XYZ file of C-alpha atoms in Angstrom:
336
model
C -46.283 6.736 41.951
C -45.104 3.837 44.333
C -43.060 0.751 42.442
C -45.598 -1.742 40.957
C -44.150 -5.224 42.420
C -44.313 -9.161 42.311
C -43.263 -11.118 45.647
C -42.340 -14.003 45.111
C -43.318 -16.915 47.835
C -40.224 -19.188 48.572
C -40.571 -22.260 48.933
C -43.176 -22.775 46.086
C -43.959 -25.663 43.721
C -42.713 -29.093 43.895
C -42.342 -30.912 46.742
C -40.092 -33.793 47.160
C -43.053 -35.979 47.591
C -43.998 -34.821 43.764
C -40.677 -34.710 42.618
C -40.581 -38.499 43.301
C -44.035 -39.553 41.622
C -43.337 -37.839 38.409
C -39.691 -39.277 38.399
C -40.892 -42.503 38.316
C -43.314 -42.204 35.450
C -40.603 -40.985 33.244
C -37.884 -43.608 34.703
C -41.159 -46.545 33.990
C -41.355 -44.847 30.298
C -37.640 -44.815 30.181
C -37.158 -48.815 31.109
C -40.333 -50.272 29.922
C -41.189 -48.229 26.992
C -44.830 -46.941 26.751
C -47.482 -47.302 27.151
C -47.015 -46.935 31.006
C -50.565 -46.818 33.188
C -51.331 -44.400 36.274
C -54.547 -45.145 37.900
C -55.177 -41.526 38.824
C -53.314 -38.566 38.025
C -50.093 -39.016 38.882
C -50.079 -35.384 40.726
C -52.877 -33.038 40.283
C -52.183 -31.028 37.771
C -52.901 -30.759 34.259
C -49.779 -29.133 32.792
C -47.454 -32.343 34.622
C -50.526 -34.800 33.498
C -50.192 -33.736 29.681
C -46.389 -33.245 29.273
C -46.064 -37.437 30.535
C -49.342 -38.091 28.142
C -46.853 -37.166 25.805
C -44.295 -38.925 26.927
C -46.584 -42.344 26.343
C -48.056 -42.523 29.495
C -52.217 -43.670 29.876
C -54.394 -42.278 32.657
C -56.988 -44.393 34.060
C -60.018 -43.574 36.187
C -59.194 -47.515 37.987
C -57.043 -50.048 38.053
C -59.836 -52.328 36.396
C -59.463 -50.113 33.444
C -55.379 -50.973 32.938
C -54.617 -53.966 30.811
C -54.162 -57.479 32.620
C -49.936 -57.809 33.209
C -49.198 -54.178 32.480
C -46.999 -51.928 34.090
C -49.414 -49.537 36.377
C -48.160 -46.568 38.647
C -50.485 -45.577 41.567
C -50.331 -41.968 42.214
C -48.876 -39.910 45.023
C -51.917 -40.094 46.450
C -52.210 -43.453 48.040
C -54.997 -46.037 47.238
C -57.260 -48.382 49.329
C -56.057 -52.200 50.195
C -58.873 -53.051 47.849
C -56.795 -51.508 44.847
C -54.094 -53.175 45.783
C -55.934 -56.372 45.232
C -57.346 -55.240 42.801
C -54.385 -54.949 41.009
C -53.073 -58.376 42.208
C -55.834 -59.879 40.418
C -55.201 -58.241 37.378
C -51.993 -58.880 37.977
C -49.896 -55.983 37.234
C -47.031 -54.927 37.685
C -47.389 -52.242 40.216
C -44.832 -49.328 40.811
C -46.529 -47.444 44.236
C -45.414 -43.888 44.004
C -47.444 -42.782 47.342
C -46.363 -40.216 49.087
C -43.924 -40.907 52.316
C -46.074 -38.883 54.268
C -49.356 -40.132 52.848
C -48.017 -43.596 53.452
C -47.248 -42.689 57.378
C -51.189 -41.365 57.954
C -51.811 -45.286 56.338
C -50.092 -46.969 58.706
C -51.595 -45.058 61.379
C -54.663 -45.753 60.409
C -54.288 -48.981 60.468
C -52.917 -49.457 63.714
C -55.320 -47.445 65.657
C -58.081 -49.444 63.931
C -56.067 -53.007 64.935
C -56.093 -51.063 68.612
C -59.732 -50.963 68.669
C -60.155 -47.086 67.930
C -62.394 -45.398 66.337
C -60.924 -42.665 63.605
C -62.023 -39.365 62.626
C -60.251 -39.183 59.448
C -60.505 -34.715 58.948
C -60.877 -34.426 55.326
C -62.665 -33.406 52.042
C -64.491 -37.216 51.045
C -64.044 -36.697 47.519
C -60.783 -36.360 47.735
C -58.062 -39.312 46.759
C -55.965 -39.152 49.547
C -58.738 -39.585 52.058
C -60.546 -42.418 49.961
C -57.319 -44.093 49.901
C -56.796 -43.946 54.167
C -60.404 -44.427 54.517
C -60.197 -47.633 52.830
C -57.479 -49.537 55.115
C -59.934 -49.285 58.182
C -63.583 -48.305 56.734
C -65.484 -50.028 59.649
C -63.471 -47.932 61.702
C -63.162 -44.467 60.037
C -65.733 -41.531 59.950
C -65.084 -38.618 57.645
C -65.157 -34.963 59.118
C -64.986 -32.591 56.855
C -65.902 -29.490 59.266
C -66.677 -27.776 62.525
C -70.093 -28.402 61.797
C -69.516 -31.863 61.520
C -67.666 -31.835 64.120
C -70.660 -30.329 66.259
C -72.520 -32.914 64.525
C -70.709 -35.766 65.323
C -71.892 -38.717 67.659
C -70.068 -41.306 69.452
C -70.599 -44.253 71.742
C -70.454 -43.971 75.318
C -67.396 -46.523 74.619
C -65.921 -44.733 71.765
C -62.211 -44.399 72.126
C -62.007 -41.655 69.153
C -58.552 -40.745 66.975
C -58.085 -38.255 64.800
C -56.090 -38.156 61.732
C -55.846 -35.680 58.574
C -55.627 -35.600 55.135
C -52.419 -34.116 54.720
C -52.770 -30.869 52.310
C -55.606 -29.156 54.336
C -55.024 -25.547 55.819
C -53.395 -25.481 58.996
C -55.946 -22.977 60.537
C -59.378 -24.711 59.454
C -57.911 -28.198 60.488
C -57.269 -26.179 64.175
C -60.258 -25.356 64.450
C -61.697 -29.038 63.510
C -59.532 -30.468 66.105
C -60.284 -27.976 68.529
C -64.255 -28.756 68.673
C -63.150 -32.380 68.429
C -61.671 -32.265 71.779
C -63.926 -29.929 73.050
C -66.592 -32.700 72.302
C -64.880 -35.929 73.242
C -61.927 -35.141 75.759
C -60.451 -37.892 75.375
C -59.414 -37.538 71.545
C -56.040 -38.334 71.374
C -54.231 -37.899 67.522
C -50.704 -39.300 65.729
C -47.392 -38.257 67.450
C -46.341 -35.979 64.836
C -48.411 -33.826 62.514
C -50.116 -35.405 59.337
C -50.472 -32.291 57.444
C -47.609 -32.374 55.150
C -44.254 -30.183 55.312
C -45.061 -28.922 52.217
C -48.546 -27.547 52.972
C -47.110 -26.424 55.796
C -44.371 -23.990 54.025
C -46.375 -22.826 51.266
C -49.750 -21.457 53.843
C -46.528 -19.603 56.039
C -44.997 -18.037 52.574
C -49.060 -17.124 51.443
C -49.233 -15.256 54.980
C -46.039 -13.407 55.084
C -47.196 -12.281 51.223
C -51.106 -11.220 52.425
C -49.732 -8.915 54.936
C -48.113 -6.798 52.237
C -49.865 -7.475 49.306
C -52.643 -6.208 47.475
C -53.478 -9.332 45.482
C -52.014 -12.768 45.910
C -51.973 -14.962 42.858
C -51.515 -18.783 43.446
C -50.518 -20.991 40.362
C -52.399 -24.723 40.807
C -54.888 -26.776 39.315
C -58.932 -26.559 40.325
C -58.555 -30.178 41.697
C -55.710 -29.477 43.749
C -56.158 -29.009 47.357
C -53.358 -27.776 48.865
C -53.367 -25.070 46.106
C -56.668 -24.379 46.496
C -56.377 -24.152 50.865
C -53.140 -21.562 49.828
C -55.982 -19.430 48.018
C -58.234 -20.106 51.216
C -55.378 -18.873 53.589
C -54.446 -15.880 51.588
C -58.082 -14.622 51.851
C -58.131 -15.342 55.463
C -55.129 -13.316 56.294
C -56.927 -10.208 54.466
C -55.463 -10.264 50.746
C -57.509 -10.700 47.226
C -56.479 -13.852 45.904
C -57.023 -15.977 42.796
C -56.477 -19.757 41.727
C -54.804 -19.912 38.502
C -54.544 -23.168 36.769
C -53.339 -21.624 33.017
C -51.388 -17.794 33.110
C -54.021 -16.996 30.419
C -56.403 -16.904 33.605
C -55.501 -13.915 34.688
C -57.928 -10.737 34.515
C -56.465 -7.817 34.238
C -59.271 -6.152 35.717
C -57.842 -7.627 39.296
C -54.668 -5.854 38.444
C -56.358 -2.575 38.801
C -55.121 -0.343 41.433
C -52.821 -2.580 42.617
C -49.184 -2.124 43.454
C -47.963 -5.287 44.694
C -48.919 -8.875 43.581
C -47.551 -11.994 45.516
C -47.152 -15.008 43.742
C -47.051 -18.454 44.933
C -47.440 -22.140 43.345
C -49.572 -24.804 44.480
C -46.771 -28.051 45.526
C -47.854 -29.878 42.646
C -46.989 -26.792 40.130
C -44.270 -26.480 37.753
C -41.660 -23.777 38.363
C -42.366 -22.776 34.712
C -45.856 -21.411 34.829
C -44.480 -19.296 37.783
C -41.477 -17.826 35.008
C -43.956 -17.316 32.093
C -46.539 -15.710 35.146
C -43.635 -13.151 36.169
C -43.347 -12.542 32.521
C -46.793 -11.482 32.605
C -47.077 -9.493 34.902
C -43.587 -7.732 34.087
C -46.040 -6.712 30.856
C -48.374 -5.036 33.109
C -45.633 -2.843 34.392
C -44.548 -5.487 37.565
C -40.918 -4.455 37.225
C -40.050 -5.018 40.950
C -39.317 -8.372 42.281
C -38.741 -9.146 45.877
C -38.369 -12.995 47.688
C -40.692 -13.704 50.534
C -38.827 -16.824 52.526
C -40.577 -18.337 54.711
C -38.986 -21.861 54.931
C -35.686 -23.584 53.637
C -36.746 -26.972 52.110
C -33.740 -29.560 51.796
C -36.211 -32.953 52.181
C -35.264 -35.690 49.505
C -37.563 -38.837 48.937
C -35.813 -41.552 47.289
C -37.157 -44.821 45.986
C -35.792 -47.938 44.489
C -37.171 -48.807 41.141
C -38.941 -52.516 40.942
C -36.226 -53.007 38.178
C -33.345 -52.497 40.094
C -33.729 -55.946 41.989
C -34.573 -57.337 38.721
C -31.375 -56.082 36.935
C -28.939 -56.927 39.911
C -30.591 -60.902 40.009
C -30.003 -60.966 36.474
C -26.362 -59.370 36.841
C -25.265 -61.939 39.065
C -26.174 -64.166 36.527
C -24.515 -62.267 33.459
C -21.745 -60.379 35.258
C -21.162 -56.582 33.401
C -24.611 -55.908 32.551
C -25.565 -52.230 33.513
C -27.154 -51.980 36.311
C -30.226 -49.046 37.234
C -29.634 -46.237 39.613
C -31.849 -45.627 42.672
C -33.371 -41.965 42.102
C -32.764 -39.293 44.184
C -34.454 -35.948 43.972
C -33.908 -33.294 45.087
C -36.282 -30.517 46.797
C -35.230 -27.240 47.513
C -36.690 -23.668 47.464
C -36.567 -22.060 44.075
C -35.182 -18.935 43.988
């Protein structure tokens, strides 16, 4: 009988842009002391959400919803201008954990709409991250969510038409948006360098190497999370069965049957844990073979500078020897 296996995607989970949302919920809890706000979830997924619940943090569905003065974190998914002031009315005290790379599509965004440009923002509507970019230029912004809305789509004589992306879609689908996009309106020009995140990127490569030798591919990630959810989408498309699993008690058994070799990957807003206690699982079906799939080394570090930190060093200068807070730094790397 032929070795039953688990490959193992690398890189998987976290990404720095993550890494750097959560770490500043737990360095807010750590200085202020809860309760701490998010509007949002911080990242999506429910294991991360319920370990800071525990912590003291308070998820709200809006900014409206967070006490006047507190201490609110907006998620790594970016919000619209209008939460921002929002928030200013409200006044609270605001600790932005966007994403770097979310941030960049932003600014973009903005300055094609100050150019005069009209933006075809590719994207699910529903989703944060696009509601966010949508809102810094809506008189200026359509949503396309497919080819057929790209086929759809109708323009101006005048038009001078953009694109931009949400930036955890699948690689191949956002192609093929693009593609009839230009194929439509030839003069479509799009941002310098790639919106679709690093991340995404890395984890869809690892998903393919692991289709074209596996049986079943098994992808760790909440419902709500896209970029796990396209890494489902892109293991199917390369030929493998797949599965979403947001819990390890999701998995069926019945998809085990027959099958020799199981890849394994995690969504990048997954912790490394559920991918140990899924191993473990599988080792329990007879999985006793382990090999890495690399398909990307991952050394990318976001950094931010807590709100605090300004406030501590004024008041140092003021009361020489107080302690002072360290900027964060956190680090991404493949797991191995």
């Amino acid at each position: 009988m032929a070795e039953k296996k688990v490959i193992l995607a690398e890189p998987r989970g976290f990404c720095a842009g993550v890494r750097r949302a959560i770490s500043m919920v737990e360095q807010a809890l750590d200085h202020y002391g809860p309760p701490v706000y998010v509007r949002k979830e911080i990242v999506h997924n429910h294991h991360v959400i319920r370990a800071l619940e525990k912590r003291g943090a308070v998820f709200t569905s809006t900014e409206e919803e967070v006490p006047e003065g507190a201490v609110c974190v907006f998620s790594a998914h970016g919000v619209s201008p209008a939460v921002r002031g929002n928030a200013a009315a409200r006044e609270l005290h605001v600790l932005d954990a966007t994403c770097p790379l979310v941030s960049k599509v932003h600014q973009e965004a903005r300055r094609y709409a100050r150019d005069g440009r009209t933006i075809l923002l590719i994207g699910h509507s529903d989703h944060e991250e696009v509601e966010g970019t949508y809102g810094e230029a809506p008189a200026s912004t359509i949503v396309v969510e497919s080819v057929q809305d790209a086929e759809e789509l109708e323009l101006p004589p005048d038009a001078s038409p953009v694109y931009l992306t949400q930036t955890t879609l699948s690689l191949d689908e956002t192609a093929d948006i693009v593609g009839t996009l230009r194929d439509r309106f030839p003069a479509l020009a799009g941002p310098a360098s790639e919106d679709i995140c690093y991340a995404s990127q890395n984890r869809q490569n690892a998903i393919k190497k692991i289709a074209a030798h596996a049986e079943l591919v098994l992808v760790l990630g909440s419902a709500n999370s896209s970029n796990s959810v396209r890494m489902v989408e892109v293991a199917r498309g390369a030929g493998a069965d797949a599965h979403l699993l947001p819990n390890v008690e999701d998995l069926d058994p019945a998809w085990l049957t027959g099958v020799t070799s199981v890849g394994v990957s995690a969504g990048a807003s997954t912790p490394e844990f559920l991918v140990d206690r899924l191993v473990d699982r599988l080792v329990e079906h007879g999985y006793d073979g382990l090999e890495i799939e690399h398909a990307a080394t991952e050394n990318i570090t976001f950094t931010f500078r807590p709100a605090w930190h300004t406030e501590e060093a004024n008041t140092e200068e003021a009361n020489p020897g107080q302690a002072n807070t360290e900027e964060a730094n956190i680090e991404e790397g493949a797991h191995a």
